[in-house]
CSV table of C-alpha atoms in Angstrom, one decimal:
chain,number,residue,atom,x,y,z
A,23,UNK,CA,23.7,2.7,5.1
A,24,UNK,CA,21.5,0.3,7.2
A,25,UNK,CA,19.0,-2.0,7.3
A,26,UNK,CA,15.3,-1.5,6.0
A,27,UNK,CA,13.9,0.7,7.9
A,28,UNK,CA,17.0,3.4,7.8
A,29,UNK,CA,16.7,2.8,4.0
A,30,UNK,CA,12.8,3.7,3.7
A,31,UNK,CA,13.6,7.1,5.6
A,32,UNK,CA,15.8,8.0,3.2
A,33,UNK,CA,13.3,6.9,0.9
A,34,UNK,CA,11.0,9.2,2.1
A,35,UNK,CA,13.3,12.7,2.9
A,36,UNK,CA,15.1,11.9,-1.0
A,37,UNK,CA,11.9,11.9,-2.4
A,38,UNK,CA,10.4,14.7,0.2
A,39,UNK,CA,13.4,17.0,-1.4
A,40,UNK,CA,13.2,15.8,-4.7
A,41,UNK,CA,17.0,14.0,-5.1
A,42,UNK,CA,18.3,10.7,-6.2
A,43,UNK,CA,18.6,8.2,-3.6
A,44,UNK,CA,22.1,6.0,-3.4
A,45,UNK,CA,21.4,2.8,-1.1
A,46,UNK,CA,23.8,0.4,0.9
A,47,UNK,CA,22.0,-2.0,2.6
A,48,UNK,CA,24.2,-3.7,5.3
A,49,UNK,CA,21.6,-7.1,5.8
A,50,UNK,CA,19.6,-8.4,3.2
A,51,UNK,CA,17.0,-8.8,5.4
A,52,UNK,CA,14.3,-7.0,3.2
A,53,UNK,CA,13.4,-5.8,-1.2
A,54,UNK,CA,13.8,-2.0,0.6
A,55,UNK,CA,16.7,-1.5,-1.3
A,56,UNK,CA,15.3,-1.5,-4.4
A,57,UNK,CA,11.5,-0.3,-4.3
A,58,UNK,CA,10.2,2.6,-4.5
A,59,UNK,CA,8.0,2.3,-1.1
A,60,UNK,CA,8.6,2.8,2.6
A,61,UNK,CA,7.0,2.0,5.5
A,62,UNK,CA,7.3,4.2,8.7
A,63,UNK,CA,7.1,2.5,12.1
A,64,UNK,CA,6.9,4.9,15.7
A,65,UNK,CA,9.1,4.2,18.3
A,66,UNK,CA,7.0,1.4,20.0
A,67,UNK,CA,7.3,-0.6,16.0
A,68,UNK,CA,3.9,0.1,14.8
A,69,UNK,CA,3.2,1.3,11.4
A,70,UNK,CA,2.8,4.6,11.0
A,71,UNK,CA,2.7,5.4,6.7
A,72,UNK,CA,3.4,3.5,4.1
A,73,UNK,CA,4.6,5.7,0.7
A,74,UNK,CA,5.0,5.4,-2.0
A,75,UNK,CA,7.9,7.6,-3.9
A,76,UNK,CA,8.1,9.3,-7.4
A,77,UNK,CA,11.4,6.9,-7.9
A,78,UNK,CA,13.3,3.7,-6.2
A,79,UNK,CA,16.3,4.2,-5.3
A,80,UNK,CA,19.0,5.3,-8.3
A,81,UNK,CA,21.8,3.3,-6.8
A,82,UNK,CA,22.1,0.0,-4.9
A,83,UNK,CA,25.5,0.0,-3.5
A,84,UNK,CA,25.9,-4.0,-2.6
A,85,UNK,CA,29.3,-5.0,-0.6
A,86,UNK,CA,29.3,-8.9,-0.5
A,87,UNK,CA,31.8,-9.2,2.1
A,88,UNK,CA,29.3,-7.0,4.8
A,89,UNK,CA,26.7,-8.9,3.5
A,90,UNK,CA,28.0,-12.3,4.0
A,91,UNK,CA,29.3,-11.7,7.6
A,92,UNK,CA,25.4,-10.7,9.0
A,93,UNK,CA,23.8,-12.9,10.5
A,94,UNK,CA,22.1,-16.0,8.8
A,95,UNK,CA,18.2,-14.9,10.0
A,96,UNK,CA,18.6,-12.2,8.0
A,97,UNK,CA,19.3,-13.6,4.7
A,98,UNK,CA,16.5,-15.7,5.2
A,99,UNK,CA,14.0,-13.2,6.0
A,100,UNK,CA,15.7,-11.4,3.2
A,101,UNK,CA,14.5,-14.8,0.6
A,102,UNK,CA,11.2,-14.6,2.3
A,103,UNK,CA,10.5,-11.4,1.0
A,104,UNK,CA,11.9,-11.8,-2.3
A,105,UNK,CA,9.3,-14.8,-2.1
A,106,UNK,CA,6.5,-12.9,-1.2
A,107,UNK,CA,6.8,-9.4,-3.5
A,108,UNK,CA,6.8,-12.2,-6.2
A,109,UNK,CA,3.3,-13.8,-5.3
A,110,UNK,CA,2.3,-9.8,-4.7
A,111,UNK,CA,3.5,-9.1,-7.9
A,112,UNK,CA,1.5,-11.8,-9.9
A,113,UNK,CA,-1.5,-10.8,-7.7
A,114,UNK,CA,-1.6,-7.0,-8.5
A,115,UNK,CA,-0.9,-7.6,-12.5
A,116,UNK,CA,-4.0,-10.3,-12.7
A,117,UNK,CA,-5.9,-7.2,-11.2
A,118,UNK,CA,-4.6,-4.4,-13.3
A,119,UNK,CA,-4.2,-6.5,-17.0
């Protein structure tokens, strides 16, 4: 449960052990619910890995009702990313096809 950092640790340790992963974002702040990637950040909020994982996560557990009562910067940092993996995804499939 959490936000996307929390999420991409258990990214990493599910796919460190070799197990499903079941997500429940609390903010949809970020696409780390549902890709199969994680960034690390140290304590001072500096990178530290990005990793990619074997799977994304196996379940997305979504409750609306937390959802709706975050705060409203967080659903729009949340549409901003959705924006931007789109524009990454068009990029990376003119390089590959």
């Amino acid at each position: 449960m959490g936000g996307g950092k929390i999420i991409d640790c258990g990214k990493v340790f599910a796919d460190h052990l070799n197990i499903p992963l079941v997500v429940v974002p609390t903010v949809a702040s970020t696409d780390a619910p549902c890709t199969g990637c994680a960034v690390i950040y140290d304590k001072h909020n500096h990178i530290t890995s990005f990793e990619i994982q074997k799977n994304s996560p196996a379940i997305v557990l979504v409750d609306t009702n937390i959802l709706l009562a975050s705060p409203i910067r967080y659903f729009i940092s949340g549409m901003a990313d959705a924006l931007a993996t789109g524009f990454e995804a068009k990029s990376w499939l003119k390089k590959v096809l």
